[in-house]
Short mmCIF file of C-alpha atoms in Angstrom, two decimals:
data_model
loop_
_atom_site.label_atom_id
_atom_site.label_comp_id
_atom_site.label_asym_id
_atom_site.label_seq_id
_atom_site.Cartn_x
_atom_site.Cartn_y
_atom_site.Cartn_z
CA MET A 30 40.28 -17.93 0.89
CA LYS A 31 43.33 -18.87 0.29
CA ARG A 32 45.98 -16.37 1.05
CA ASP A 33 49.36 -15.83 -0.63
CA ILE A 34 52.05 -14.66 1.75
CA ALA A 35 52.16 -10.51 1.13
CA GLU A 36 48.35 -10.86 2.53
CA GLN A 37 49.39 -12.63 5.26
CA LYS A 38 51.95 -10.40 6.00
CA PHE A 39 49.78 -7.50 5.74
CA LEU A 40 47.18 -8.66 8.38
CA ASP A 41 49.51 -9.87 10.49
CA GLU A 42 50.74 -6.55 11.26
CA TYR A 43 47.35 -4.96 10.96
CA ASP A 44 47.01 -3.77 14.73
CA PRO A 45 43.03 -2.52 15.55
CA SER A 46 43.98 -0.53 18.39
CA ASP A 47 46.33 1.90 15.60
CA TYR A 48 43.04 2.82 15.45
CA PRO A 49 40.52 5.44 17.50
CA PRO A 50 38.35 3.01 20.08
CA ILE A 51 34.37 3.02 18.90
CA ALA A 52 32.28 0.40 20.78
CA VAL A 53 28.38 -0.52 19.10
CA ALA A 54 25.56 -1.37 20.76
CA VAL A 55 22.51 -2.54 20.35
CA ASP A 56 19.20 -1.28 21.85
CA ALA A 57 15.86 -2.47 21.46
CA VAL A 58 12.38 -1.09 21.09
CA VAL A 59 10.03 -3.76 22.28
CA PHE A 60 6.35 -3.07 21.17
CA GLY A 61 3.10 -4.08 23.52
CA ILE A 62 -0.09 -3.36 23.19
CA SER A 63 -1.99 -3.44 26.70
CA ARG A 64 -5.48 -3.61 27.35
CA SER A 65 -6.39 -1.95 30.63
CA ALA A 66 -9.61 -3.72 32.12
CA PRO A 67 -12.91 -2.20 30.77
CA ASP A 68 -14.43 0.71 32.55
CA ASN A 69 -17.91 -0.50 31.98
CA TYR A 70 -19.76 -4.03 30.35
CA ARG A 71 -20.24 -1.97 27.11
CA LYS A 72 -17.31 -0.96 26.21
CA LEU A 73 -13.69 -2.41 26.32
CA GLY A 74 -10.73 -1.53 28.11
CA LYS A 75 -8.94 2.02 26.36
CA GLN A 76 -5.77 0.06 24.46
CA SER A 77 -2.37 1.65 24.49
CA LEU A 78 0.78 0.89 22.16
CA ASN A 79 3.40 0.67 25.19
CA ILE A 80 7.35 0.26 24.69
CA LEU A 81 9.73 -2.00 27.09
CA LEU A 82 12.15 0.64 29.16
CA ILE A 83 14.66 0.10 31.76
CA ARG A 84 15.03 2.17 34.89
CA ARG A 85 18.92 3.09 34.83
CA SER A 86 20.80 1.75 38.07
CA GLU A 87 24.55 3.06 36.50
CA TYR A 88 25.62 6.58 35.02
CA PRO A 89 25.56 7.97 32.31
CA PHE A 90 21.95 8.98 32.87
CA LYS A 91 21.32 7.05 35.93
CA ASN A 92 17.82 6.78 37.25
CA LYS A 93 16.56 7.78 33.87
CA LEU A 94 14.25 5.68 31.45
CA SER A 95 16.27 3.75 28.15
CA LEU A 96 16.04 1.12 25.98
CA PRO A 97 16.92 -2.07 27.24
CA GLY A 98 20.82 -2.41 25.12
CA GLY A 99 23.84 -3.59 25.95
CA PHE A 100 27.64 -3.48 23.78
CA VAL A 101 28.38 -5.89 20.45
CA LEU A 102 30.46 -8.45 22.10
CA PRO A 103 33.59 -9.97 19.53
CA ASP A 104 32.33 -12.97 19.79
CA GLU A 105 28.69 -12.35 18.93
CA THR A 106 26.77 -11.02 15.08
CA ILE A 107 24.48 -8.19 15.96
CA ASP A 108 21.58 -10.05 16.50
CA GLU A 109 22.81 -12.33 18.49
CA THR A 110 23.52 -9.30 20.53
CA ALA A 111 20.02 -8.29 19.94
CA LYS A 112 19.02 -11.96 21.50
CA ARG A 113 21.63 -11.81 24.23
CA VAL A 114 20.50 -8.02 25.42
CA LEU A 115 16.53 -8.63 25.28
CA LYS A 116 16.50 -11.82 27.30
CA ALA A 117 18.84 -10.42 30.12
CA LYS A 118 17.48 -7.14 30.59
CA THR A 119 13.62 -8.41 29.38
CA GLY A 120 13.14 -11.94 30.15
CA LEU A 121 12.26 -11.67 26.40
CA ASN A 122 13.18 -15.36 24.71
CA GLU A 123 12.23 -16.13 21.11
CA ILE A 124 10.21 -13.13 20.04
CA TYR A 125 10.06 -11.21 16.91
CA CYS A 126 12.77 -8.97 16.39
CA GLU A 127 14.00 -6.53 13.38
CA GLN A 128 16.84 -4.22 12.75
CA LEU A 129 15.67 -1.01 12.22
CA TYR A 130 18.54 1.30 12.02
CA THR A 131 22.30 2.01 13.02
CA PHE A 132 22.11 5.56 14.98
CA GLY A 133 25.69 6.99 15.19
CA ASN A 134 25.80 10.87 15.72
CA ILE A 135 29.12 11.92 17.40
CA ASN A 136 27.83 12.68 20.86
CA ARG A 137 25.04 10.15 21.59
CA ASP A 138 26.73 8.99 24.66
CA PRO A 139 29.26 10.68 27.50
CA ARG A 140 31.59 7.77 27.72
CA MET A 141 32.84 6.74 23.92
CA ARG A 142 31.88 7.13 20.53
CA VAL A 143 29.02 4.17 20.21
CA ILE A 144 27.22 3.28 17.26
CA SER A 145 23.27 1.58 17.97
CA CYS A 146 21.90 -0.54 16.02
CA ALA A 147 18.81 -0.41 17.11
CA TYR A 148 16.38 -3.38 17.04
CA ILE A 149 12.12 -3.71 17.45
CA ALA A 150 10.37 -6.71 18.51
CA LEU A 151 7.32 -7.25 19.27
CA VAL A 152 5.17 -9.23 21.57
CA ASP A 153 1.54 -10.11 23.13
CA ALA A 154 2.27 -7.46 25.77
CA GLU A 155 -0.74 -9.63 28.17
CA LYS A 156 0.88 -13.32 27.64
CA THR A 157 4.67 -11.78 28.23
CA ARG A 158 6.21 -12.42 31.64
CA ILE A 159 9.07 -9.34 31.51
CA ASN A 160 11.49 -9.19 34.25
CA ASN A 161 13.14 -5.99 35.87
CA ALA A 162 11.53 -4.32 32.77
CA GLU A 163 8.42 -1.78 32.77
CA TRP A 164 5.48 -1.09 29.82
CA ALA A 165 5.84 2.98 29.24
CA PRO A 166 2.69 3.86 27.19
CA MET A 167 3.62 5.69 23.77
CA ASP A 168 1.74 8.95 25.32
CA MET A 169 4.19 8.85 28.35
CA ILE A 170 7.48 8.56 26.97
CA LYS A 171 6.69 11.59 24.28
CA ASN A 172 6.65 13.70 27.48
CA GLU A 173 9.34 11.84 29.42
CA GLU A 174 13.06 12.85 28.99
CA LEU A 175 14.71 9.44 28.67
CA ALA A 176 18.95 8.16 28.61
CA PHE A 177 20.70 9.08 25.10
CA ASP A 178 18.94 9.40 22.16
CA HIS A 179 16.55 6.87 22.89
CA SER A 180 13.60 8.76 22.41
CA ALA A 181 14.67 9.34 18.69
CA ILE A 182 15.37 5.85 18.44
CA ILE A 183 11.69 5.29 19.48
CA MET A 184 9.91 7.93 16.99
CA GLU A 185 12.23 6.17 14.04
CA ALA A 186 10.97 2.27 15.37
CA LEU A 187 7.34 3.90 15.54
CA LYS A 188 7.34 5.58 12.00
CA ARG A 189 8.54 1.68 11.10
CA LEU A 190 6.11 0.23 12.90
CA ARG A 191 3.34 1.99 11.21
CA GLY A 192 4.77 1.77 7.87
CA LYS A 193 4.98 -1.79 8.39
CA ILE A 194 1.36 -2.91 9.83
CA ASN A 195 0.09 -1.85 6.06
CA TYR A 196 1.97 -4.33 3.87
CA THR A 197 3.25 -6.51 6.53
CA ASP A 198 1.69 -9.25 8.41
CA ILE A 199 4.25 -8.03 11.52
CA VAL A 200 0.94 -6.85 13.87
CA PHE A 201 -0.25 -10.25 14.55
CA HIS A 202 3.15 -10.69 17.07
CA MET A 203 1.46 -8.28 19.37
CA MET A 204 -1.82 -10.36 19.16
CA PRO A 205 -3.28 -12.63 21.25
CA GLU A 206 -3.65 -16.84 19.32
CA LYS A 207 -7.37 -16.28 18.78
CA PHE A 208 -8.80 -12.61 18.41
CA THR A 209 -12.04 -11.12 17.21
CA ILE A 210 -12.33 -8.70 14.60
CA SER A 211 -13.07 -5.31 16.48
CA GLN A 212 -9.92 -6.42 18.41
CA LEU A 213 -7.53 -6.29 15.62
CA GLN A 214 -9.01 -3.35 14.01
CA GLU A 215 -8.51 -1.43 17.46
CA ILE A 216 -5.18 -2.15 17.55
CA TYR A 217 -4.54 -0.68 14.53
CA GLN A 218 -6.08 2.02 15.41
CA THR A 219 -4.17 2.26 18.29
CA ILE A 220 -0.74 2.24 16.52
CA LEU A 221 -1.92 4.98 13.26
CA GLU A 222 -3.79 6.80 16.08
CA LYS A 223 -6.84 6.88 13.65
CA GLU A 224 -10.42 5.94 13.21
CA LEU A 225 -11.14 3.09 10.24
CA LEU A 226 -13.99 2.19 8.86
CA PRO A 227 -14.93 -1.32 9.82
CA ALA A 228 -16.09 -2.49 6.43
CA ALA A 229 -12.86 -1.10 4.85
CA PHE A 230 -10.67 -2.50 7.17
CA ARG A 231 -12.60 -6.33 6.50
CA ARG A 232 -11.54 -6.45 3.26
CA THR A 233 -8.21 -5.11 4.02
CA ILE A 234 -7.35 -7.93 6.65
CA ALA A 235 -9.73 -10.64 5.05
CA HIS A 236 -6.75 -12.63 3.56
CA LYS A 237 -4.84 -12.80 7.08
CA ILE A 238 -6.75 -14.25 8.83
CA THR A 239 -8.45 -17.23 9.12
CA GLN A 240 -12.31 -18.27 10.97
CA THR A 241 -12.34 -20.41 13.83
CA ASP A 242 -15.24 -22.13 15.34
CA GLU A 243 -15.22 -20.01 18.57
CA PHE A 244 -16.76 -16.61 20.03
CA THR A 245 -15.74 -14.84 22.63
CA HIS A 246 -18.32 -15.06 25.48
CA ASN A 247 -18.49 -11.98 27.80
CA ALA A 248 -20.93 -11.05 29.86
CA GLY A 249 -22.55 -7.90 28.92
CA HIS A 250 -21.43 -8.30 24.67
CA ARG A 251 -22.76 -10.40 22.25
CA PRO A 252 -20.70 -12.94 21.12
CA SER A 253 -17.75 -12.24 18.75
CA ARG A 254 -16.69 -14.44 16.18
CA LEU A 255 -12.78 -15.51 17.05
CA TYR A 256 -10.26 -15.19 13.98
CA ARG A 257 -6.53 -16.54 13.64
CA TRP A 258 -3.84 -15.04 11.73
CA ASN A 259 -2.61 -17.41 8.66
CA GLY A 260 1.15 -16.96 8.85
CA ALA A 261 1.16 -17.96 12.74
CA ASP A 262 4.10 -20.92 12.65
CA GLY A 263 4.69 -21.22 16.46
CA GLU A 264 7.92 -19.95 17.50
CA ILE A 265 9.36 -16.86 15.70
CA THR A 266 12.58 -15.96 16.58
CA VAL A 267 15.62 -12.68 15.54
CA GLU A 268 16.06 -12.94 11.48
CA ASN A 269 19.36 -14.78 10.45
CA ARG A 270 21.56 -12.55 8.28
CA MET B 19 23.01 17.83 30.43
CA LYS B 20 24.63 18.92 33.67
CA ARG B 21 26.43 16.16 35.67
CA ASP B 22 26.93 15.35 38.70
CA ILE B 23 30.54 14.84 40.98
CA ALA B 24 30.50 11.00 40.64
CA GLU B 25 28.90 10.95 37.20
CA GLN B 26 31.73 12.57 36.27
CA LYS B 27 34.72 10.61 38.16
CA PHE B 28 32.55 7.59 36.23
CA LEU B 29 32.85 9.24 33.01
CA ASP B 30 36.76 10.44 33.65
CA GLU B 31 37.76 7.00 35.04
CA TYR B 32 36.07 5.32 31.76
CA ASP B 33 39.04 3.69 29.00
CA PRO B 34 37.33 3.35 25.94
CA SER B 35 40.79 1.14 25.18
CA ASP B 36 39.72 -1.30 27.46
CA TYR B 37 37.15 -3.16 25.28
CA PRO B 38 38.27 -5.01 22.53
CA PRO B 39 38.25 -2.80 19.18
CA ILE B 40 35.94 -2.87 17.18
CA ALA B 41 35.77 -1.20 13.48
CA VAL B 42 32.80 -0.04 11.46
CA ALA B 43 32.45 0.98 7.79
CA VAL B 44 30.55 1.95 5.37
CA ASP B 45 29.87 0.13 1.99
CA ALA B 46 27.50 1.77 -0.43
CA VAL B 47 25.55 0.22 -2.96
CA VAL B 48 24.96 2.45 -6.27
CA PHE B 49 22.30 1.30 -8.39
CA GLY B 50 22.16 3.10 -11.87
CA ILE B 51 20.44 2.08 -15.16
CA SER B 52 22.07 2.12 -18.11
CA ARG B 53 20.43 2.20 -21.84
CA SER B 54 23.07 0.68 -24.04
CA ALA B 55 22.95 1.78 -28.10
CA PRO B 56 19.49 0.74 -30.12
CA ASP B 57 20.10 -2.63 -32.02
CA ASN B 58 17.60 -1.60 -34.69
CA TYR B 59 15.32 1.43 -35.08
CA ARG B 60 11.88 -0.12 -34.14
CA LYS B 61 13.72 -1.13 -30.38
CA LEU B 62 14.58 0.38 -27.61
CA GLY B 63 18.01 -0.79 -26.33
CA LYS B 64 17.80 -3.27 -23.70
CA GLN B 65 18.50 -1.46 -20.11
CA SER B 66 20.56 -3.51 -17.74
CA LEU B 67 20.34 -2.52 -13.58
CA ASN B 68 24.23 -1.82 -12.89
CA ILE B 69 26.08 -1.63 -9.17
CA LEU B 70 28.89 0.57 -8.85
CA LEU B 71 32.17 -1.07 -8.15
CA ILE B 72 35.55 -0.69 -7.60
CA ARG B 73 39.22 -2.82 -8.41
CA ARG B 74 40.54 -3.20 -4.25
CA SER B 75 44.35 -2.40 -5.17
CA GLU B 76 45.41 -3.20 -1.12
CA TYR B 77 44.80 -6.35 0.79
CA PRO B 78 42.52 -8.01 1.47
CA PHE B 79 40.82 -9.19 -1.26
CA LYS B 80 43.02 -7.55 -3.15
CA ASN B 81 42.18 -7.22 -7.22
CA LYS B 82 38.78 -7.96 -6.29
CA LEU B 83 35.52 -5.83 -7.08
CA SER B 84 34.20 -4.28 -4.30
CA LEU B 85 31.62 -1.42 -3.64
CA PRO B 86 32.69 1.53 -2.48
CA GLY B 87 33.51 1.55 0.79
CA GLY B 88 35.55 3.17 3.97
CA PHE B 89 35.73 3.39 7.56
CA VAL B 90 33.74 6.06 10.43
CA LEU B 91 35.99 8.29 11.41
CA PRO B 92 35.75 9.43 14.78
CA ASP B 93 34.61 13.20 13.69
CA GLU B 94 31.69 11.59 11.18
CA THR B 95 28.84 10.77 11.79
CA ILE B 96 27.30 7.44 9.67
CA ASP B 97 25.80 9.57 7.40
CA GLU B 98 28.63 11.71 6.67
CA THR B 99 31.30 9.45 5.97
CA ALA B 100 28.77 7.54 2.87
CA LYS B 101 28.83 10.99 1.89
CA ARG B 102 32.87 11.05 2.09
CA VAL B 103 33.79 7.83 0.63
CA LEU B 104 30.92 8.22 -2.15
CA LYS B 105 32.74 11.22 -3.22
CA ALA B 106 36.25 10.17 -2.43
CA LYS B 107 35.76 7.00 -4.46
CA THR B 108 33.51 7.60 -7.05
CA GLY B 109 33.53 11.44 -7.09
CA LEU B 110 29.47 11.33 -6.66
CA ASN B 111 28.16 14.29 -5.24
CA GLU B 112 24.44 15.21 -3.68
CA ILE B 113 23.14 12.36 -4.72
CA TYR B 114 19.55 10.47 -2.97
CA CYS B 115 21.18 8.10 -0.13
CA GLU B 116 19.55 5.99 2.62
CA GLN B 117 20.63 3.77 5.30
CA LEU B 118 20.27 0.15 4.13
CA TYR B 119 21.15 -2.26 7.08
CA THR B 120 24.06 -2.93 9.17
CA PHE B 121 25.85 -6.47 8.53
CA GLY B 122 28.03 -7.76 11.19
CA ASN B 123 29.24 -11.23 10.96
CA ILE B 124 31.76 -11.87 12.99
CA ASN B 125 34.09 -12.53 10.23
CA ARG B 126 33.24 -10.56 7.79
CA ASP B 127 36.98 -9.31 7.06
CA PRO B 128 40.04 -10.85 8.29
CA ARG B 129 41.62 -7.91 9.33
CA MET B 130 39.67 -7.15 12.52
CA ARG B 131 36.15 -7.06 13.35
CA VAL B 132 34.13 -4.33 11.14
CA ILE B 133 30.59 -3.89 11.68
CA SER B 134 29.69 -2.22 7.83
CA CYS B 135 26.75 0.30 8.12
CA ALA B 136 25.60 -0.65 4.33
CA TYR B 137 23.78 2.45 2.57
CA ILE B 138 21.96 2.52 -1.01
CA ALA B 139 22.14 5.48 -3.58
CA LEU B 140 20.29 5.81 -6.58
CA VAL B 141 21.84 8.06 -9.82
CA ASP B 142 20.94 8.77 -13.47
CA ALA B 143 23.58 6.49 -14.31
CA GLU B 144 23.37 8.50 -18.32
CA LYS B 145 24.03 11.84 -16.86
CA THR B 146 26.47 11.03 -13.59
CA ARG B 147 30.25 10.83 -13.91
CA ILE B 148 32.28 8.77 -12.21
CA ASN B 149 35.66 8.53 -11.27
CA ASN B 150 37.59 5.17 -10.79
CA ALA B 151 34.88 2.87 -10.43
CA GLU B 152 32.68 1.27 -13.19
CA TRP B 153 29.13 0.30 -13.96
CA ALA B 154 28.64 -3.69 -13.57
CA PRO B 155 25.76 -5.35 -14.38
CA MET B 156 23.45 -7.41 -11.56
CA ASP B 157 23.52 -9.87 -14.52
CA MET B 158 27.44 -10.34 -14.07
CA ILE B 159 27.48 -9.25 -10.18
CA LYS B 160 25.59 -12.42 -9.80
CA ASN B 161 28.13 -14.72 -10.67
CA GLU B 162 31.34 -13.00 -9.93
CA GLU B 163 33.35 -13.32 -6.85
CA LEU B 164 33.02 -9.73 -4.61
CA ALA B 165 35.37 -9.03 -1.46
CA PHE B 166 34.51 -9.25 1.24
CA ASP B 167 30.22 -10.37 1.92
CA HIS B 168 29.81 -7.23 -0.90
CA SER B 169 28.11 -9.80 -2.88
CA ALA B 170 25.19 -10.20 0.12
CA ILE B 171 25.16 -7.00 0.93
CA ILE B 172 24.06 -5.78 -2.43
CA MET B 173 20.93 -8.85 -2.17
CA GLU B 174 19.73 -6.78 0.32
CA ALA B 175 20.06 -4.01 -1.49
CA LEU B 176 18.12 -5.21 -4.37
CA LYS B 177 15.62 -6.77 -2.33
CA ARG B 178 15.06 -3.04 -0.47
CA LEU B 179 14.96 -1.57 -3.96
CA ARG B 180 12.95 -4.28 -5.47
CA GLY B 181 10.04 -3.13 -1.97
CA LYS B 182 10.57 0.18 -2.41
CA ILE B 183 10.16 1.50 -6.01
CA ASN B 184 5.75 0.07 -5.49
CA TYR B 185 5.19 2.56 -2.37
CA THR B 186 7.92 5.08 -2.88
CA ASP B 187 9.03 7.34 -5.65
CA ILE B 188 12.76 6.02 -5.12
CA VAL B 189 12.73 5.54 -9.12
CA PHE B 190 12.76 9.15 -10.02
CA HIS B 191 16.43 9.33 -9.27
CA MET B 192 17.48 6.77 -11.34
CA MET B 193 15.37 8.82 -14.58
CA PRO B 194 16.38 11.40 -16.50
CA GLU B 195 14.22 14.64 -15.76
CA LYS B 196 12.08 14.01 -19.06
CA PHE B 197 11.44 10.08 -20.00
CA THR B 198 8.70 8.59 -21.66
CA ILE B 199 6.46 6.20 -19.61
CA SER B 200 7.71 3.24 -21.64
CA GLN B 201 11.18 3.89 -20.66
CA LEU B 202 9.65 4.57 -16.70
CA GLN B 203 8.32 0.88 -17.08
CA GLU B 204 11.19 -0.54 -19.10
CA ILE B 205 12.98 0.36 -15.44
CA TYR B 206 10.77 -0.90 -13.22
CA GLN B 207 10.81 -4.04 -15.51
CA THR B 208 14.50 -4.13 -15.13
CA ILE B 209 14.67 -3.74 -10.99
CA LEU B 210 11.89 -6.36 -10.94
CA GLU B 211 12.73 -8.85 -13.91
CA LYS B 212 8.94 -9.11 -14.67
CA GLU B 213 7.08 -7.43 -17.38
CA LEU B 214 4.41 -4.95 -16.70
CA LEU B 215 0.68 -4.36 -18.73
CA PRO B 216 1.14 -0.81 -19.60
CA ALA B 217 -2.46 0.54 -18.88
CA ALA B 218 -2.04 -1.61 -15.34
CA PHE B 219 1.28 0.39 -15.30
CA ARG B 220 0.02 3.67 -16.64
CA ARG B 221 -2.72 3.77 -13.65
CA THR B 222 -0.22 3.09 -10.86
CA ILE B 223 2.41 5.59 -11.75
CA ALA B 224 -0.16 8.63 -13.01
CA HIS B 225 -0.38 10.43 -9.79
CA LYS B 226 3.91 10.48 -9.44
CA ILE B 227 4.09 12.27 -12.48
CA THR B 228 3.08 15.27 -14.81
CA GLN B 229 3.39 15.56 -18.49
CA THR B 230 5.15 18.26 -20.25
CA ASP B 231 4.29 20.30 -24.08
CA GLU B 232 7.76 17.80 -25.14
CA PHE B 233 7.65 15.05 -27.32
CA THR B 234 10.40 12.90 -28.11
CA HIS B 235 11.89 13.10 -31.82
CA ASN B 236 13.38 9.54 -32.72
CA ALA B 237 14.18 8.67 -36.20
CA GLY B 238 12.00 5.80 -37.15
CA HIS B 239 10.09 5.80 -33.95
CA ARG B 240 6.58 8.18 -33.74
CA PRO B 241 6.77 10.76 -30.94
CA SER B 242 6.21 9.89 -27.37
CA ARG B 243 5.14 12.37 -25.07
CA LEU B 244 7.60 13.46 -22.19
CA TYR B 245 6.91 12.89 -18.36
CA ARG B 246 8.28 14.86 -15.28
CA TRP B 247 8.59 13.13 -11.86
CA ASN B 248 6.33 15.42 -9.26
CA GLY B 249 8.12 15.58 -6.66
CA ALA B 250 11.24 16.70 -8.18
CA ASP B 251 12.78 19.45 -6.30
CA GLY B 252 16.41 19.80 -6.87
CA GLU B 253 19.27 18.78 -5.12
CA ILE B 254 18.61 15.45 -2.54
CA THR B 255 21.00 14.42 -0.47
CA VAL B 256 21.82 12.12 1.92
CA GLU B 257 18.90 12.29 4.79
CA ASN B 258 19.88 13.86 7.96
CA ARG B 259 19.77 11.32 10.73
#
């Protein structure tokens, strides 16, 4: 873009420090399903929907659990902040991640005015190695006092996840590469917190998955057919915008 | 929240001006449908999907068309900024408005680092009085060089609108209180830029509307039944969060 002299003068005289300071942070809600050990040979272990939390070692909210987050630096886009923060604080890299909502209540941070741009990320929790963070089950989080407004951010993220599993393929980012239909159904049920009818569920997801030639071979179970998500295309990273 | 002495000391010594300046703005994409005058007695006038734009009187991007927008002030939430800016720059008040997406490219504003939290709003363009702003048809906008990254914001807003008219009642904020089914179908077609089959369309929207005892009485037309949206509940304002 070419600028005329008057515009250049305007820009030269513009002093950003004339304005009240404000900061922009990113906070990430990373969802994963954990499959706890089967409690007997008939039933699969109960699954739970988990979120990755970090215990804060610094003020404010020292010792409280919080979402992984950090400030947007001058030379990075918000998406880049999300990637950097996730990698630095949890070890996660190259995962599915999208912007959720921007939270701007005035006193959400006691340090200064901080506006938080929240992201959601989905991983296969069984496969993913994490550092310095812990998986917290949704049931526990609902009763825990988290740092900042992170409880409200998580509730918004859960709402988005529940909406999106019905009209997108987002859920497959939480699945192993191969899975049974009942395993997939259980994940839907865990997220939606309701029972689904197997026949109706199969119809809903039929076009999203392809059967493989493989079967489960767990002792005590009849073998079940393994399926694969049609849309899997290797690495999925933060959307660019 | 009670704070211990060490935390209070930390907060007292925290100086927001130690960090690089950043600003947060709100930009609003206001959609409205205009029904131009019928070109003959058989056809309804062609509708177009419009967006409310303002011609900038100041640098940067002086004289370019832009979305109505403004900076988030220290004592207001982002939603409050959206409301204030819409009222101040277009005269609109008490309209349906929701957060769209936050745009954070590094050089999107030549003045300083400005992160823009974009909103979408929907109004009945025929009924709404606006000040200092003009309705620009989508077709024109696609070929116009707008200020900042406002073209990209508008494209994202259009994507959201197209997605949401299928699984929400959002479209009714653009409708008059009473309307015919073919008027509603035309609005869907205008937004989606495709023809819909009348029978299938009726099935899709049947549960969202209720028939009234009234009919259109345009000269040259057979009278058509007027309907009303089930969800209308008077004033709808910016979501609180």
